[in-house]
Coordinates of C-alpha atoms and ligand atoms in Angstrom, one line a residue:
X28 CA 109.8 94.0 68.5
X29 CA 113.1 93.2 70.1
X30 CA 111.8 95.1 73.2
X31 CA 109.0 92.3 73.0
X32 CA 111.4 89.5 73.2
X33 CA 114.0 89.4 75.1
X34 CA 112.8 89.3 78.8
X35 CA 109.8 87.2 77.3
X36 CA 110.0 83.4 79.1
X37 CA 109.8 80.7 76.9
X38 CA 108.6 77.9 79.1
X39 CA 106.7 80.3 81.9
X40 CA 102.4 80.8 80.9
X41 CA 102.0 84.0 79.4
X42 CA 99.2 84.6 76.7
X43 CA 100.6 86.2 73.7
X44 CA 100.4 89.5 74.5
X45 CA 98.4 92.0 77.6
X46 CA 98.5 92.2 81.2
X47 CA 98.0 89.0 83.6
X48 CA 97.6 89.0 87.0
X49 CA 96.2 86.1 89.2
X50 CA 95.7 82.1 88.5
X51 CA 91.8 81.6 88.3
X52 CA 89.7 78.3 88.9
X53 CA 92.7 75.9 87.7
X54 CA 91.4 72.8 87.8
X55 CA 91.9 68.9 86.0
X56 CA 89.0 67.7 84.8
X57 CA 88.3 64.6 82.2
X58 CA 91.9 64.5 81.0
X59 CA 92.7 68.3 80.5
X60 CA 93.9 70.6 82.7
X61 CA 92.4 73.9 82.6
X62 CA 93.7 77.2 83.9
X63 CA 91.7 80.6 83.7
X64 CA 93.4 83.8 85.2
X65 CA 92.7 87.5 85.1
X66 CA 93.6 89.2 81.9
X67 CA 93.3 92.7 80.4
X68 CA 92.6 92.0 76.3
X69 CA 93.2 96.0 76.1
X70 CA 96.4 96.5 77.4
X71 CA 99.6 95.9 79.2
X72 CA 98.1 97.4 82.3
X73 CA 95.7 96.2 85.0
X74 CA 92.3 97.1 84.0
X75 CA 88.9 95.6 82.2
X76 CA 89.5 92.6 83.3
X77 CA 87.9 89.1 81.9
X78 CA 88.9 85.4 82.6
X79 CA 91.5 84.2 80.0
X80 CA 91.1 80.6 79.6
X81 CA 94.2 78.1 78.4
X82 CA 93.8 74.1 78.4
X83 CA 96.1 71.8 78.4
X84 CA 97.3 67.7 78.4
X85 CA 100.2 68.2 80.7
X86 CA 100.9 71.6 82.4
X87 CA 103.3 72.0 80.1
X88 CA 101.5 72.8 76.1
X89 CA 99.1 75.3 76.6
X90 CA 96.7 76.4 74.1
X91 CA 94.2 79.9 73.9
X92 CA 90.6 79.7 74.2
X93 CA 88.4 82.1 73.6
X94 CA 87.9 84.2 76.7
X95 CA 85.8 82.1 79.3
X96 CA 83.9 85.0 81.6
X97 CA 83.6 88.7 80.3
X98 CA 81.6 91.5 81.6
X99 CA 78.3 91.7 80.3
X100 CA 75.9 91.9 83.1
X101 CA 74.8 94.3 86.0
X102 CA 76.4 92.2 88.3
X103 CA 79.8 91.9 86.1
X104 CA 79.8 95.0 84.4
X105 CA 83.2 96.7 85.9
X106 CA 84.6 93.6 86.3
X107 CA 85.0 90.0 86.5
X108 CA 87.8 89.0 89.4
X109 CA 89.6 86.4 90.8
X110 CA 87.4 82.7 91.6
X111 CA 87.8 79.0 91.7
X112 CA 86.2 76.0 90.1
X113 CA 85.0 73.1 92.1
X114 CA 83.7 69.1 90.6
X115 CA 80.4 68.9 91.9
X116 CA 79.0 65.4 92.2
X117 CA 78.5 63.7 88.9
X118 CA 81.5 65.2 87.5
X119 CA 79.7 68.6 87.1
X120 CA 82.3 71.6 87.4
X121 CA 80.8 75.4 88.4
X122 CA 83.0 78.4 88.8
X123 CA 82.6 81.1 91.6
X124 CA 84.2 84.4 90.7
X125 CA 83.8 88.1 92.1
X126 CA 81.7 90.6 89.7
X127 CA 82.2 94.2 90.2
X128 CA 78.9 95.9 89.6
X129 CA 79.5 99.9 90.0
X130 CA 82.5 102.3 89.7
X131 CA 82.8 102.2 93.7
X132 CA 84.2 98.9 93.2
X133 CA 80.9 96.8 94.9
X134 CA 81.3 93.0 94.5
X135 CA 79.7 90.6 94.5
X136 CA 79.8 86.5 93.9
X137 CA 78.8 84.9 90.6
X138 CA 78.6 81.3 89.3
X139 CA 78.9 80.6 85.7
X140 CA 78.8 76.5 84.1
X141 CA 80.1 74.8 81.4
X142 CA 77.4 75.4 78.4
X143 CA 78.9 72.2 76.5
X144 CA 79.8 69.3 78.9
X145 CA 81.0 67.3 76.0
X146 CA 82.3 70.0 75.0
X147 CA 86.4 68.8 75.7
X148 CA 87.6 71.9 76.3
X149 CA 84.7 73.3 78.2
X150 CA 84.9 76.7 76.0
X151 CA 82.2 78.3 76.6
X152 CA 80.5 79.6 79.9
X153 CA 77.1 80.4 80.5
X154 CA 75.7 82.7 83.4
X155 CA 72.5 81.3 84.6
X156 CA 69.6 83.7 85.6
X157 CA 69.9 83.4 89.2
X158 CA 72.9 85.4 89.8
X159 CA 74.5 87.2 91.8
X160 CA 74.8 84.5 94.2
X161 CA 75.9 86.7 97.0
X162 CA 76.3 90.0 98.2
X163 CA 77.6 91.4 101.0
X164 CA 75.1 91.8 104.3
X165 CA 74.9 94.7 106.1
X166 CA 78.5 94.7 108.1
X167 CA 80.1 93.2 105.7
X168 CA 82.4 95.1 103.4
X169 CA 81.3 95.6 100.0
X170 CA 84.5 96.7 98.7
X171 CA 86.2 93.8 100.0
X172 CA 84.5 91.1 99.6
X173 CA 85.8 88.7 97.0
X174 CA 87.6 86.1 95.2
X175 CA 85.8 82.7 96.2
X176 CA 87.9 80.0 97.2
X177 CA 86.6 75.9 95.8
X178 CA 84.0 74.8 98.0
X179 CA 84.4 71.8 100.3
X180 CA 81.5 69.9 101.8
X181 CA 80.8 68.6 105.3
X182 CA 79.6 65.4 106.6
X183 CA 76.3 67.4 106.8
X184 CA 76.1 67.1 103.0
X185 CA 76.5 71.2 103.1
X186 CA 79.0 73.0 101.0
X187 CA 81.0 75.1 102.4
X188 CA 83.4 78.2 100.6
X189 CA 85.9 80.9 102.2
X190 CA 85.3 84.5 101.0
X191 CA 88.3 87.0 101.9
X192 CA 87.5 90.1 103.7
X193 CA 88.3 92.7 106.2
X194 CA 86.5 94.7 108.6
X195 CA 88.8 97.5 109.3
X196 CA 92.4 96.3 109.6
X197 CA 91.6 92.7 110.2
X198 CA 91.9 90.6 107.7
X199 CA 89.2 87.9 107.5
X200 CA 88.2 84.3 105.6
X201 CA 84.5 84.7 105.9
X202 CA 82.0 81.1 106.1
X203 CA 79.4 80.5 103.9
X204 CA 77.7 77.5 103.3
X205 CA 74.9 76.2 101.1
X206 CA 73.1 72.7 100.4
X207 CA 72.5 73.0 96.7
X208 CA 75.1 75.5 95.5
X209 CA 72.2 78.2 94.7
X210 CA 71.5 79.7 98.1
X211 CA 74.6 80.8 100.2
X212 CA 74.3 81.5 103.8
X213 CA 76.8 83.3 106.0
X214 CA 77.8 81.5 108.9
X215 CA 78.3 82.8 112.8
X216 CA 81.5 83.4 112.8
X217 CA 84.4 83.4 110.1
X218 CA 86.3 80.5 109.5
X219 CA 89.0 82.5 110.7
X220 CA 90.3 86.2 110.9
X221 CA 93.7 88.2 112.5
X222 CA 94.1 91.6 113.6
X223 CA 95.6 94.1 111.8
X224 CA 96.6 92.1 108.7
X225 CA 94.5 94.3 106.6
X226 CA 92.8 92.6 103.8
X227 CA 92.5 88.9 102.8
X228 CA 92.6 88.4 98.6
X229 CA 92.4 84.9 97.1
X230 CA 92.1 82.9 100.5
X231 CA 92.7 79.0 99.9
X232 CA 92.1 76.7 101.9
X233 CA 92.6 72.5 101.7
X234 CA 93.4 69.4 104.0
X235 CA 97.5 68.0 103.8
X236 CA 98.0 64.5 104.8
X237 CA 100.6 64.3 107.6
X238 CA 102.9 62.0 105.6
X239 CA 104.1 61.7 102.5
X240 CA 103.4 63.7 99.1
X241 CA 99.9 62.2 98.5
X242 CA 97.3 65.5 97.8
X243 CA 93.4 65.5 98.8
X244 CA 90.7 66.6 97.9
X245 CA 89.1 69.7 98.8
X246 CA 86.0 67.7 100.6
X247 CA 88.5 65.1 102.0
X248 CA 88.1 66.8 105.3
X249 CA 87.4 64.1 107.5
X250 CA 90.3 61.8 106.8
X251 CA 92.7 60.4 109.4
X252 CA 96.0 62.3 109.7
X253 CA 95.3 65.5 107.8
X254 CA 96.3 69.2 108.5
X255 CA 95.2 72.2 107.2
X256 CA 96.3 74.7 105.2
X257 CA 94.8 78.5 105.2
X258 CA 97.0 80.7 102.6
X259 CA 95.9 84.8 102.0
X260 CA 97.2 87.3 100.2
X261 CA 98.0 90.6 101.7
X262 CA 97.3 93.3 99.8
X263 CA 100.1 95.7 101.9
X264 CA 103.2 93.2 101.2
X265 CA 101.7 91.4 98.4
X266 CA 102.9 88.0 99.4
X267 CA 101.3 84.7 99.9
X268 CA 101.3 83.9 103.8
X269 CA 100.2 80.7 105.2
X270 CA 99.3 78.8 108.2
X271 CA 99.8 75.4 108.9
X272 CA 96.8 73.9 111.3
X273 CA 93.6 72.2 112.7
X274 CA 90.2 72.7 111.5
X275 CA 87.1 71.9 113.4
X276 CA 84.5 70.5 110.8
X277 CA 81.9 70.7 113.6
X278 CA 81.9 73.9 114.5
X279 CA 83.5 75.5 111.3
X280 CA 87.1 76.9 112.8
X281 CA 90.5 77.0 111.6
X282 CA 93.2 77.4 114.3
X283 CA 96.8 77.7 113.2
X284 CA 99.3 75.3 115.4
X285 CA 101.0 76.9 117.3
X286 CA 104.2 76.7 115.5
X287 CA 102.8 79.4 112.5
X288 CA 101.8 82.3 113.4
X289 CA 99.1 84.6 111.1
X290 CA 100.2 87.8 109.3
X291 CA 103.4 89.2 107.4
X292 CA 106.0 87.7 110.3
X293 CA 104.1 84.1 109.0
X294 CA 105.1 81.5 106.2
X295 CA 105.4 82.3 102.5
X296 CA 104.7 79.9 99.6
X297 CA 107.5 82.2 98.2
X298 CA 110.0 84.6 99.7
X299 CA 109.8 87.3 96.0
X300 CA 107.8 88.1 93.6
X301 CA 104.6 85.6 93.9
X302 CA 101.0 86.7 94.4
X303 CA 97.3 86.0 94.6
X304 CA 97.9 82.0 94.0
X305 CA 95.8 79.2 94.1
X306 CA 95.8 75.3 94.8
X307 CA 94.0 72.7 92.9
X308 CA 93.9 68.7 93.5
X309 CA 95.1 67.0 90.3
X310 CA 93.4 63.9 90.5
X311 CA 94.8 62.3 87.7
X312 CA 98.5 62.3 90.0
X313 CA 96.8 62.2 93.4
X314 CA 99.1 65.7 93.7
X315 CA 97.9 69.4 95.1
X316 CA 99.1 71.7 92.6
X317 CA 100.0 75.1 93.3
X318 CA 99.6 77.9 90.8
X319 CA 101.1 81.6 91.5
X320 CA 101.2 85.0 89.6
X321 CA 104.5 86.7 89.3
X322 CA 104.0 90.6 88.3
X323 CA 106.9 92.4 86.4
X324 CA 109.4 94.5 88.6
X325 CA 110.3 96.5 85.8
X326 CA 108.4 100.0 85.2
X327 CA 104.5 100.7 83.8
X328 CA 106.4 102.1 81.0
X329 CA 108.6 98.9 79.5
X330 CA 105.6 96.9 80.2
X331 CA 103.8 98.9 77.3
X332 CA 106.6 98.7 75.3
X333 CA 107.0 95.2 75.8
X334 CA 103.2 94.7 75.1
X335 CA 103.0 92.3 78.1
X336 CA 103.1 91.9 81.8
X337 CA 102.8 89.3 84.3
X338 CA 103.6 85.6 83.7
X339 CA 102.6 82.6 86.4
X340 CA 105.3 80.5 87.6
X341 CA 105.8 76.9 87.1
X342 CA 103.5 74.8 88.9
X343 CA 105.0 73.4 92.2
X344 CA 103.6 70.1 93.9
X345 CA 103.0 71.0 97.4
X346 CA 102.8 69.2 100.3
X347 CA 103.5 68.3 104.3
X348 CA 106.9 68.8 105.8
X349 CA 107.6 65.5 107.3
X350 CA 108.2 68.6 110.4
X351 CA 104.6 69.2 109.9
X352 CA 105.4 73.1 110.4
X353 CA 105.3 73.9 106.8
X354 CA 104.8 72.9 103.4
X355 CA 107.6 71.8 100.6
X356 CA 107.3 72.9 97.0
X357 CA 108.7 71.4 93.7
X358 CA 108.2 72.3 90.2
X359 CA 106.0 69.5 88.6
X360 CA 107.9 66.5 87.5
X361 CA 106.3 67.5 83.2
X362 CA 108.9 70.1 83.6
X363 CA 111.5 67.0 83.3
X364 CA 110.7 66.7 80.2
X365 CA 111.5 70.2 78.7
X366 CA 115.3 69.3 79.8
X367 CA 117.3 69.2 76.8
X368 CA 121.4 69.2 76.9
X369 CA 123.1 68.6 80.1
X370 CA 126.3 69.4 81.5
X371 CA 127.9 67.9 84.8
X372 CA 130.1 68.5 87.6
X373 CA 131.0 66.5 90.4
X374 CA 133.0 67.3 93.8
X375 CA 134.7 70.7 92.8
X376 CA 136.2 72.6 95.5
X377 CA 135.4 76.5 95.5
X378 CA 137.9 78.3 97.7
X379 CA 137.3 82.2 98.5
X380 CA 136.9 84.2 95.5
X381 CA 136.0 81.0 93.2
X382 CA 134.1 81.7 89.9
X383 CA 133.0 78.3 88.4
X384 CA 131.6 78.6 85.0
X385 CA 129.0 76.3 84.0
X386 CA 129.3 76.2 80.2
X387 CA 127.2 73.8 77.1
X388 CA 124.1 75.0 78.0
X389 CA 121.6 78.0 77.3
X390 CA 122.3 80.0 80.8
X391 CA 119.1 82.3 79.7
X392 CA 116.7 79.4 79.7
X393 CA 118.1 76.8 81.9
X394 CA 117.5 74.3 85.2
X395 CA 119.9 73.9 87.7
X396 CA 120.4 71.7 90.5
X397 CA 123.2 71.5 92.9
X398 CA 124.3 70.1 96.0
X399 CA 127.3 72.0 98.2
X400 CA 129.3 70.8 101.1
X401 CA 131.3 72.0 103.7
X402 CA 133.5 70.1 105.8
X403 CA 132.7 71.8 109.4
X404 CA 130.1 74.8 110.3
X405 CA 133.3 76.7 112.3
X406 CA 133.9 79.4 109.9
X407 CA 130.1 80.6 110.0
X408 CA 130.4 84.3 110.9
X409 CA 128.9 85.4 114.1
X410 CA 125.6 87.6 113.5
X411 CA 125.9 90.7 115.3
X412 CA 123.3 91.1 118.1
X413 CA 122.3 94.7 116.2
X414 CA 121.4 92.3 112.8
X415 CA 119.6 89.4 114.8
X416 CA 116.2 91.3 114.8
X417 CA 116.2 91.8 110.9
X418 CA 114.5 90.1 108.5
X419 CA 115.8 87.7 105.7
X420 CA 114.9 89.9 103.4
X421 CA 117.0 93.1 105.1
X422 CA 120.1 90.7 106.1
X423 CA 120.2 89.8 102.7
X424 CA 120.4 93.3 101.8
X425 CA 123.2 94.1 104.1
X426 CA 124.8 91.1 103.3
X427 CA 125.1 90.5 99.7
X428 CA 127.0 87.8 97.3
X429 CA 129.8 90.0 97.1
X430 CA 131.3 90.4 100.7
X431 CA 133.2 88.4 102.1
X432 CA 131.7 85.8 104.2
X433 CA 133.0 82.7 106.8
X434 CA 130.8 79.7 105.3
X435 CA 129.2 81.1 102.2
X436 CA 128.1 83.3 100.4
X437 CA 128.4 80.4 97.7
X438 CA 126.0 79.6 95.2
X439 CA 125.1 80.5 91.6
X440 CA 125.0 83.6 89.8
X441 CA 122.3 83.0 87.4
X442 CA 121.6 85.7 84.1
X443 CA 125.1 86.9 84.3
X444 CA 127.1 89.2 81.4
X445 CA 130.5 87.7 80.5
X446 CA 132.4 90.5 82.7
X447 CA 129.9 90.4 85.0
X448 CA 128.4 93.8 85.1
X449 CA 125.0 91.8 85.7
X450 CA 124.2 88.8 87.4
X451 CA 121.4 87.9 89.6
X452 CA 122.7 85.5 92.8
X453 CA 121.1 82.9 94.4
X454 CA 123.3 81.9 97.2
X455 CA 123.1 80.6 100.8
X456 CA 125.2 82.0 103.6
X457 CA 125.6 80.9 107.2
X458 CA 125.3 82.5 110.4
X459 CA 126.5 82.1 114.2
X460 CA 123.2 83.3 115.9
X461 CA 122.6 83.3 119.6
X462 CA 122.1 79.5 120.0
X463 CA 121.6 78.2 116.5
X464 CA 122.9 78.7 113.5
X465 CA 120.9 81.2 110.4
X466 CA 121.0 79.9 107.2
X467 CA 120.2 82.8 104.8
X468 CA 119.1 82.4 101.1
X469 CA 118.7 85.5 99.3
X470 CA 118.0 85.7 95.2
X471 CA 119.3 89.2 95.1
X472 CA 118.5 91.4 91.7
X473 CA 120.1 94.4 93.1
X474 CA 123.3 93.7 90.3
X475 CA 121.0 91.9 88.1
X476 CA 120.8 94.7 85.3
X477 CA 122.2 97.7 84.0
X478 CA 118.7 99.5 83.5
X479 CA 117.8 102.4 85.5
X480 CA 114.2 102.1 87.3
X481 CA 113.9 98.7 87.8
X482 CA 112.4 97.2 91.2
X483 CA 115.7 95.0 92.2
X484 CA 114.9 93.8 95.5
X485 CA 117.1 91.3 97.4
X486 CA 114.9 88.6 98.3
X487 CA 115.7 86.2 101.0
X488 CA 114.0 83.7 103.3
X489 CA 115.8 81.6 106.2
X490 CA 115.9 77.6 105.6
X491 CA 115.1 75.7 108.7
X492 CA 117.7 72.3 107.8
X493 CA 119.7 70.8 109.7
X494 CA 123.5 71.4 109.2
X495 CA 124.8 67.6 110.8
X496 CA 124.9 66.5 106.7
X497 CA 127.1 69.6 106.1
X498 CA 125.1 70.0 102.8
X499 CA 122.6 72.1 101.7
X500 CA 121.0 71.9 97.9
X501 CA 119.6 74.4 95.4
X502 CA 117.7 74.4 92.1
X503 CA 116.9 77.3 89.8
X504 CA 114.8 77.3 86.9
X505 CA 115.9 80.2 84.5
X506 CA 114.1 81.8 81.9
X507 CA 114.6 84.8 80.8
X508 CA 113.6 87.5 82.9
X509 CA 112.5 85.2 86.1
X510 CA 114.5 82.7 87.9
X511 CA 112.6 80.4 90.3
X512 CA 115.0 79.0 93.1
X513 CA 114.2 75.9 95.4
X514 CA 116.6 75.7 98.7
X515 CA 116.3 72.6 100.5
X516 CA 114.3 70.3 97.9
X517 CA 111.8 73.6 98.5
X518 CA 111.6 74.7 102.1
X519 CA 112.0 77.7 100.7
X520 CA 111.5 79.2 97.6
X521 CA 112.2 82.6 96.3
X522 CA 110.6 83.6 92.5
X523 CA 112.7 86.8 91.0
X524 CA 112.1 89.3 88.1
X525 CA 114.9 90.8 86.4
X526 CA 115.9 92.2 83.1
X527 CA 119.5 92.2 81.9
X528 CA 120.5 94.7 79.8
X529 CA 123.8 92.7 78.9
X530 CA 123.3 89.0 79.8
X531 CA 120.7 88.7 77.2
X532 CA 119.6 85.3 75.7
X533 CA 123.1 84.2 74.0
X534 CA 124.7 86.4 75.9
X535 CA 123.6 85.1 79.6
X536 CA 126.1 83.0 81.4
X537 CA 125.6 81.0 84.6
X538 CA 128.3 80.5 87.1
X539 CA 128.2 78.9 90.5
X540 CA 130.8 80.9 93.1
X541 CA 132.0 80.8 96.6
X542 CA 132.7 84.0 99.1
X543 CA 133.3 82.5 102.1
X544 CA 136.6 81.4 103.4
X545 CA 135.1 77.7 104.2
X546 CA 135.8 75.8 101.1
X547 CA 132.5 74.5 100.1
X548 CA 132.6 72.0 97.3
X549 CA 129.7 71.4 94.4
X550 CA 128.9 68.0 95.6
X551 CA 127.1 67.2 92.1
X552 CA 125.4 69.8 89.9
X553 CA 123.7 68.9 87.4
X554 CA 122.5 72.2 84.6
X555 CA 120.6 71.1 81.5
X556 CA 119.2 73.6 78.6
X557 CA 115.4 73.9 78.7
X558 CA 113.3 73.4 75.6
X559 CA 110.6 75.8 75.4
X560 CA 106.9 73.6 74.7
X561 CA 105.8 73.3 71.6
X562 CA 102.4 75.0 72.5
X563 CA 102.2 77.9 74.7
X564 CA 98.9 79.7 74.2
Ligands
FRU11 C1 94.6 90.0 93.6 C2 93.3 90.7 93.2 C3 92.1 90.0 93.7 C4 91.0 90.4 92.7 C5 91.8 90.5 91.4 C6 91.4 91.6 90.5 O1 95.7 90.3 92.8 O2 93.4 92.0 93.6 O3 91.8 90.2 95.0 O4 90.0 89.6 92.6 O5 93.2 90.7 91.8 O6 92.1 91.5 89.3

């Protein structure tokens, strides 16, 4: 029982017990929000999988329906996978999902609808007679061939969806388009595809505007000062890549600007553990919402001790970069209102070797937000030419929280024991490169437990700010056994699983520290206790 509870989060979606793995069909619709996602009612493990189904009034409460889509016909039968919901016109939802139909792992693409449309909570899902919708064509690949994106339609009136694919190693968003919904045709060419990316999971794909933190539509394709957004899922990393673009309704193309590039150098929704995610337009805000699965990093083993695995992370609002390179992210404003007791701090220096405590609140299950300063960028340490090739994630490995740095490593060490034996850092450090400066954030659970056989990667992304401000701002959201951090009002984010064996509940402190020999001073900080919901599944 205690193994149960204490990594459990206590504001993060999880079902009661059993595996999760990705967000399915989210979508708001007559006042409820609904989310599905994949879900093992067996077991702690990835298998059998069905479509959960949770509703709720404000991303926040959840509450368990029955399960919406389960296997019970040929086309299903081994399987019911990831899908998306879309509003047809007359306020008429449908849901695509992938069935599996044999033990070779064949798919193909269903539709279920609501049985009930007055039914509030749209319960219960029938499959009408006329599935499968779609299989896969001679050429295509059977065994990857799935997880239908929401469908958009055209000024000719015909919808369109995004299938992800591969032929070989290159990874592929294949076209298909329909006029009534029923009868799917493959069109010419994908909508787009990369070499050697390897498979494309859970492809999503939706128009930005160009300014400001309005979301659109799905179908809102034709508007004036829109990008595009194509995100896939790479099986080999398991990240969430994106590219920021154009899209030529006309003759159905995506091409990325040049400023993204396709593939695992490309932009990530999140630089750690987040996976097989999906958008929705809320439009009950006017917001895109984005939804993302984050798998455990400890081993099979604890998972079936604990009875549970997987939990998604806080929806973030997404939208344009006033840059228009790449997308910001922010955990939905409801979240606000889980804050309970605050504590404050305002312009403390941190020299070298600083250790602030930040004490009143509950450190396990906690939201923090910080600005630091610096008064000049001199002391930023030259990166040597042998490091300049390497990834965030590598530099941040090399370089972690506890050696000694020029400007930074400061920042917060988050889940941390009393002595610290455990602490998982979220910190930003500063780099002299060639003819810019780096600025490294890494979230870094290599110290972040005592446990043998965890995963503790040190994840790390580079933030693209400008320095003139001398500032640079953080916010993490703790609970438990995942802490959610947020540089730059979210340029980049970085989602981490860890498991104290120490700095448990109670017994979890939170400290914000400097390493550098630049004093950097917390600017404000502001840490309050989070309440968990009074509903969660
Ligand atoms: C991504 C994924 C999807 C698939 C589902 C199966 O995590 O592999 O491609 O539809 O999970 O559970």
């Amino acid at each position: 029982k205690v193994k149960q509870l204490e990594h459990r989060t206590h504001y993060h979606f999880q079902p009661q017990k059993h595996w999760i793995n990705d967000p399915n069909g989210p979508m708001y619709y007559n006042g409820i929000y609904h989310l599905f996602y994949q879900y093992n009612p067996y077991g702690a493990v990835w298998g059998n999988i069905i479509w959960g189904h949770s509703v709720s009034m404000d991303l926040i409460n959840w509450k368990a329906l029955q399960p919406a889509i389960k296997p019970t016909k040929p086309y299903d039968r081994h399987g019911c996978w990831s899908g998306s919901a879309t509003i047809l016109p007359g306020n008429k939802p449908v849901i695509l999902y992938t069935g599996v139909v044999d033990e070779n792992k064949t798919q193909v693409q269903n539709y279920v609808l609501p049985k009930n449309i007055n039914d509030p909570y749209l319960e219960e899902w029938i499959k009408p007679d006329d599935n499968p919708l779609l299989v896969a064509e001679p050429g295509v690949n059977r065994t990857a061939f799935r997880d239908p994106t929401t469908a958009w339609m055209g000024r000719d009136g015909h919808w369109r969806i995004l299938i992800g694919s591969r032929r070989k190693h290159t990874g592929i968003a294949y076209l298909y388009k329909s006029k009534d919904f029923i009868k799917w045709v493959k069109a010419k060419h994908p909508l787009h595809s990369k070499d050697r990316t390897g498979n494309w999971e859970c492809p999503d794909f939706f128009p930005v505007a160009r300014e400001g933190k309005k979301g659109l539509d799905n179908s809102m394709i034709e508007e004036q000062n829109v990008k595009f957004v194509l995100k896939v899922s790479l099986d080999t990393t398991r990240y969430d890549y994106y590219t920021v673009g154009k899209y030529f309704p006309e003759i159905d193309r995506y091409i990325p600007d040049n400023t993204s590039v396709d593939g695992w150098k490309g932009l990530r929704y999140d630089y750690g553990n987040f996976y097989a995610s999906k958008s929705f337009f809320d439009a009950s805000k006017n917001r895109r919402i984005l939804w993302g699965w984050s798998n455990e990093s400890d081993t099979k083993m604890d998972d079936v001790e604990k009875g549970w695995a997987g939990i998604q992370t806080i929806p973030r609002r997404i939208w344009l970069h006033p840059n228009g390179k790449q997308l910001l992210a922010w955990p939905i404003e409801e979240v606000e209102s889980l804050r309970g007791r605050r504590v404050q701090l305002r312009n403390e220096n941190m020299k070298k070797g600083d250790v602030v405590e930040i004490k009143g609140i509950t450190a396990a299950q906690a939201d923090v937000e910080v600005v630091f300063s610096f008064p000049s960028l001199d002391k930023a340490e030259p990166l040597h030419p042998s490091l300049d090739h390497l990834d965030a994630h590598e530099l941040c490995s090399r370089k972690g929280s506890s050696l000694h740095g020029g400007l930074g490593p400061f920042g917060l060490l988050t889940l941390a024991s009393g002595k610290l034996e455990e602490y998982t850092p979220v910190f930003v450090r500063v780099f002299k490169a060639k003819n810019k400066h780096k600025i490294l954030l890494c979230s870094d659970a290599s110290s972040s437990s005592l446990k043998k056989g965890l995963y503790k990667p040190s994840f790390a992304g580079f933030l693209d700010v400008d320095l003139a401000k001398k500032k640079l701002s953080l916010r993490s959201l703790i609970d438990h056994s995942v802490v959610e951090s947020f540089g730059a009002g979210g340029e980049v984010c970085i989602t981490s699983r860890v498991y104290p064996a120490l700095a448990v509940s109670d017994n979890a402190h939170l400290y914000a520290f400097n390493n550098g020999s630049e004093t950097v001073a917390i600017e404000t900080l502001d840490a309050w206790s989070i309440k968990g919901p009074k509903f969660m599944n």
